[in-house]
């Protein structure tokens, strides 16, 4: 189960958040400065190796993250708990939106997990790592069980 939380910290990007002072005329433009954009061309599910993941934290957030000591810390999930030996339940942060203005919900997390379990998703690096995950279930807008 520790591996699942570490995986979610490293590899299940869910919401695109960008914090920058941008002139009003450029509100629909996203600019990312990096010396080498990964071959994945912005698809966070393709690989988990450095340096390809370095720019992702500027664009994508994860349910959990690793702190300076290598421990799981809150990300998009404020807290999480084990429900049984195969299920983790995450409570999502409120007020998070995707780049298109839609709110982050448990359904969005479920959709990401479903994609990674799909035929196309399984061809991605993270899809292959997520094979042990059997399902994700939205319990309400802010609670997801994986």
mmCIF file of C-alpha atoms in Angstrom:
data_model
loop_
_atom_site.group_PDB
_atom_site.id
_atom_site.type_symbol
_atom_site.label_atom_id
_atom_site.label_comp_id
_atom_site.label_asym_id
_atom_site.label_seq_id
_atom_site.Cartn_x
_atom_site.Cartn_y
_atom_site.Cartn_z
ATOM 1 C CA UNK A 1 0.000 0.000 0.000
ATOM 2 C CA UNK A 2 2.920 2.374 0.635
ATOM 3 C CA UNK A 3 3.884 1.852 -2.991
ATOM 4 C CA UNK A 4 0.446 3.038 -4.146
ATOM 5 C CA UNK A 5 0.773 6.294 -2.187
ATOM 6 C CA UNK A 6 4.295 6.802 -3.559
ATOM 7 C CA UNK A 7 2.996 6.069 -7.059
ATOM 8 C CA UNK A 8 0.223 8.618 -6.628
ATOM 9 C CA UNK A 9 2.767 11.157 -5.436
ATOM 10 C CA UNK A 10 4.960 10.611 -8.468
ATOM 11 C CA UNK A 11 2.636 9.578 -11.183
ATOM 12 C CA UNK A 12 -1.042 10.370 -11.105
ATOM 13 C CA UNK A 13 -1.197 13.979 -12.267
ATOM 14 C CA UNK A 14 -4.739 15.213 -12.165
ATOM 15 C CA UNK A 15 -5.153 18.963 -12.259
ATOM 16 C CA UNK A 16 -3.378 21.627 -14.248
ATOM 17 C CA UNK A 17 -2.687 24.674 -12.126
ATOM 18 C CA UNK A 18 -0.550 27.585 -13.166
ATOM 19 C CA UNK A 19 0.169 30.510 -10.874
ATOM 20 C CA UNK A 20 1.559 33.529 -12.676
ATOM 21 C CA UNK A 21 0.912 37.200 -13.115
ATOM 22 C CA UNK A 22 -0.281 37.372 -16.709
ATOM 23 C CA UNK A 23 -1.643 40.410 -18.540
ATOM 24 C CA UNK A 24 -5.409 40.275 -19.118
ATOM 25 C CA UNK A 25 -4.988 39.899 -22.894
ATOM 26 C CA UNK A 26 -2.964 36.713 -22.454
ATOM 27 C CA UNK A 27 -5.352 34.857 -20.113
ATOM 28 C CA UNK A 28 -5.925 32.084 -22.654
ATOM 29 C CA UNK A 29 -2.225 31.445 -23.274
ATOM 30 C CA UNK A 30 -0.189 28.987 -21.238
ATOM 31 C CA UNK A 31 3.554 29.443 -21.479
ATOM 32 C CA UNK A 32 5.990 26.993 -19.931
ATOM 33 C CA UNK A 33 9.694 27.763 -19.763
ATOM 34 C CA UNK A 34 11.978 24.747 -19.780
ATOM 35 C CA UNK A 35 15.325 23.904 -21.317
ATOM 36 C CA UNK A 36 14.115 20.527 -22.599
ATOM 37 C CA UNK A 37 10.466 19.541 -22.818
ATOM 38 C CA UNK A 38 9.974 15.801 -22.473
ATOM 39 C CA UNK A 39 9.398 13.666 -25.534
ATOM 40 C CA UNK A 40 5.930 12.985 -24.159
ATOM 41 C CA UNK A 41 4.981 16.495 -25.279
ATOM 42 C CA UNK A 42 3.052 17.228 -22.117
ATOM 43 C CA UNK A 43 1.378 13.841 -21.586
ATOM 44 C CA UNK A 44 2.157 13.158 -17.907
ATOM 45 C CA UNK A 45 1.269 9.463 -18.209
ATOM 46 C CA UNK A 46 4.086 8.576 -20.626
ATOM 47 C CA UNK A 47 7.129 8.425 -18.350
ATOM 48 C CA UNK A 48 8.389 8.884 -14.837
ATOM 49 C CA UNK A 49 12.114 9.328 -15.375
ATOM 50 C CA UNK A 50 14.181 12.441 -14.872
ATOM 51 C CA UNK A 51 14.551 14.869 -16.572
ATOM 52 C CA UNK A 52 11.282 14.283 -18.425
ATOM 53 C CA UNK A 53 9.186 14.805 -15.277
ATOM 54 C CA UNK A 54 10.895 18.025 -14.151
ATOM 55 C CA UNK A 55 8.556 20.486 -15.912
ATOM 56 C CA UNK A 56 5.429 18.564 -14.928
ATOM 57 C CA UNK A 57 5.217 19.979 -11.425
ATOM 58 C CA UNK A 58 4.764 23.419 -12.985
ATOM 59 C CA UNK A 59 1.691 22.175 -14.856
ATOM 60 C CA UNK A 60 0.250 19.098 -13.124
ATOM 61 C CA UNK A 61 -0.495 18.371 -9.493
ATOM 62 C CA UNK A 62 -0.714 14.904 -7.942
ATOM 63 C CA UNK A 63 -2.919 13.476 -5.201
ATOM 64 C CA UNK A 64 0.077 13.205 -2.901
ATOM 65 C CA UNK A 65 3.680 14.312 -3.170
ATOM 66 C CA UNK A 66 6.923 13.381 -1.499
ATOM 67 C CA UNK A 67 8.345 15.791 1.073
ATOM 68 C CA UNK A 68 12.052 16.441 1.599
ATOM 69 C CA UNK A 69 12.288 13.317 3.762
ATOM 70 C CA UNK A 70 10.671 11.074 1.117
ATOM 71 C CA UNK A 71 7.378 10.783 3.040
ATOM 72 C CA UNK A 72 3.948 11.146 1.472
ATOM 73 C CA UNK A 73 2.573 14.663 1.916
ATOM 74 C CA UNK A 74 -0.699 16.319 0.857
ATOM 75 C CA UNK A 75 -1.111 17.411 -2.744
ATOM 76 C CA UNK A 76 -4.552 17.492 -4.328
ATOM 77 C CA UNK A 77 -5.589 15.092 -1.567
ATOM 78 C CA UNK A 78 -5.699 16.721 1.850
ATOM 79 C CA UNK A 79 -5.694 13.373 3.594
ATOM 80 C CA UNK A 80 -5.994 9.660 2.923
ATOM 81 C CA UNK A 81 -6.534 6.490 4.844
ATOM 82 C CA UNK A 82 -6.588 2.776 4.253
ATOM 83 C CA UNK A 83 -10.045 1.276 4.268
ATOM 84 C CA UNK A 84 -8.833 -2.302 3.958
ATOM 85 C CA UNK A 85 -5.659 -3.956 2.749
ATOM 86 C CA UNK A 86 -6.461 -3.119 -0.896
ATOM 87 C CA UNK A 87 -8.281 0.227 -0.727
ATOM 88 C CA UNK A 88 -7.101 3.772 -0.099
ATOM 89 C CA UNK A 89 -9.656 6.560 0.387
ATOM 90 C CA UNK A 90 -8.577 10.104 -0.516
ATOM 91 C CA UNK A 91 -10.263 13.389 0.445
ATOM 92 C CA UNK A 92 -9.675 15.995 -2.243
ATOM 93 C CA UNK A 93 -8.766 19.631 -1.711
ATOM 94 C CA UNK A 94 -11.587 22.127 -2.347
ATOM 95 C CA UNK A 95 -11.340 25.046 -4.759
ATOM 96 C CA UNK A 96 -9.019 23.384 -7.287
ATOM 97 C CA UNK A 97 -9.798 23.870 -10.968
ATOM 98 C CA UNK A 98 -8.402 22.513 -14.195
ATOM 99 C CA UNK A 99 -6.983 24.915 -16.769
ATOM 100 C CA UNK A 100 -10.399 25.031 -18.467
ATOM 101 C CA UNK A 101 -12.121 26.194 -15.279
ATOM 102 C CA UNK A 102 -13.817 22.898 -14.439
ATOM 103 C CA UNK A 103 -13.525 21.866 -10.794
ATOM 104 C CA UNK A 104 -11.420 18.955 -9.630
ATOM 105 C CA UNK A 105 -13.796 16.246 -8.439
ATOM 106 C CA UNK A 106 -13.514 12.610 -7.466
ATOM 107 C CA UNK A 107 -15.020 11.801 -10.871
ATOM 108 C CA UNK A 108 -11.999 13.427 -12.560
ATOM 109 C CA UNK A 109 -9.644 11.208 -10.567
ATOM 110 C CA UNK A 110 -11.751 8.166 -11.470
ATOM 111 C CA UNK A 111 -11.534 9.150 -15.156
ATOM 112 C CA UNK A 112 -7.732 9.386 -14.952
ATOM 113 C CA UNK A 113 -7.531 5.923 -13.370
ATOM 114 C CA UNK A 114 -9.947 4.506 -15.969
ATOM 115 C CA UNK A 115 -7.892 5.976 -18.785
ATOM 116 C CA UNK A 116 -4.715 4.418 -17.414
ATOM 117 C CA UNK A 117 -6.496 1.068 -17.227
ATOM 118 C CA UNK A 118 -7.741 1.336 -20.830
ATOM 119 C CA UNK A 119 -6.069 -0.217 -23.853
ATOM 120 C CA UNK A 120 -4.488 3.132 -24.787
ATOM 121 C CA UNK A 121 -3.577 3.940 -21.180
ATOM 122 C CA UNK A 122 -1.839 0.609 -20.733
ATOM 123 C CA UNK A 123 0.611 1.600 -23.480
ATOM 124 C CA UNK A 124 1.773 4.502 -21.282
ATOM 125 C CA UNK A 125 4.458 4.032 -18.659
ATOM 126 C CA UNK A 126 2.130 4.989 -15.822
ATOM 127 C CA UNK A 127 -0.637 2.776 -17.169
ATOM 128 C CA UNK A 128 1.696 -0.193 -16.965
ATOM 129 C CA UNK A 129 2.626 0.740 -13.381
ATOM 130 C CA UNK A 130 -1.047 1.040 -12.454
ATOM 131 C CA UNK A 131 -2.009 -2.483 -13.543
ATOM 132 C CA UNK A 132 -2.457 -3.587 -9.925
ATOM 133 C CA UNK A 133 -5.216 -1.002 -9.440
ATOM 134 C CA UNK A 134 -8.526 -2.728 -10.078
ATOM 135 C CA UNK A 135 -10.859 0.245 -9.796
ATOM 136 C CA UNK A 136 -11.479 3.766 -8.594
ATOM 137 C CA UNK A 137 -14.799 4.891 -7.173
ATOM 138 C CA UNK A 138 -16.131 8.402 -6.530
ATOM 139 C CA UNK A 139 -17.940 8.304 -3.205
ATOM 140 C CA UNK A 140 -18.930 11.961 -3.424
ATOM 141 C CA UNK A 141 -17.461 15.038 -5.140
ATOM 142 C CA UNK A 142 -14.443 15.166 -2.823
ATOM 143 C CA UNK A 143 -13.908 11.518 -1.858
ATOM 144 C CA UNK A 144 -12.368 8.856 -4.080
ATOM 145 C CA UNK A 145 -11.510 5.250 -3.254
ATOM 146 C CA UNK A 146 -8.728 3.558 -5.216
#
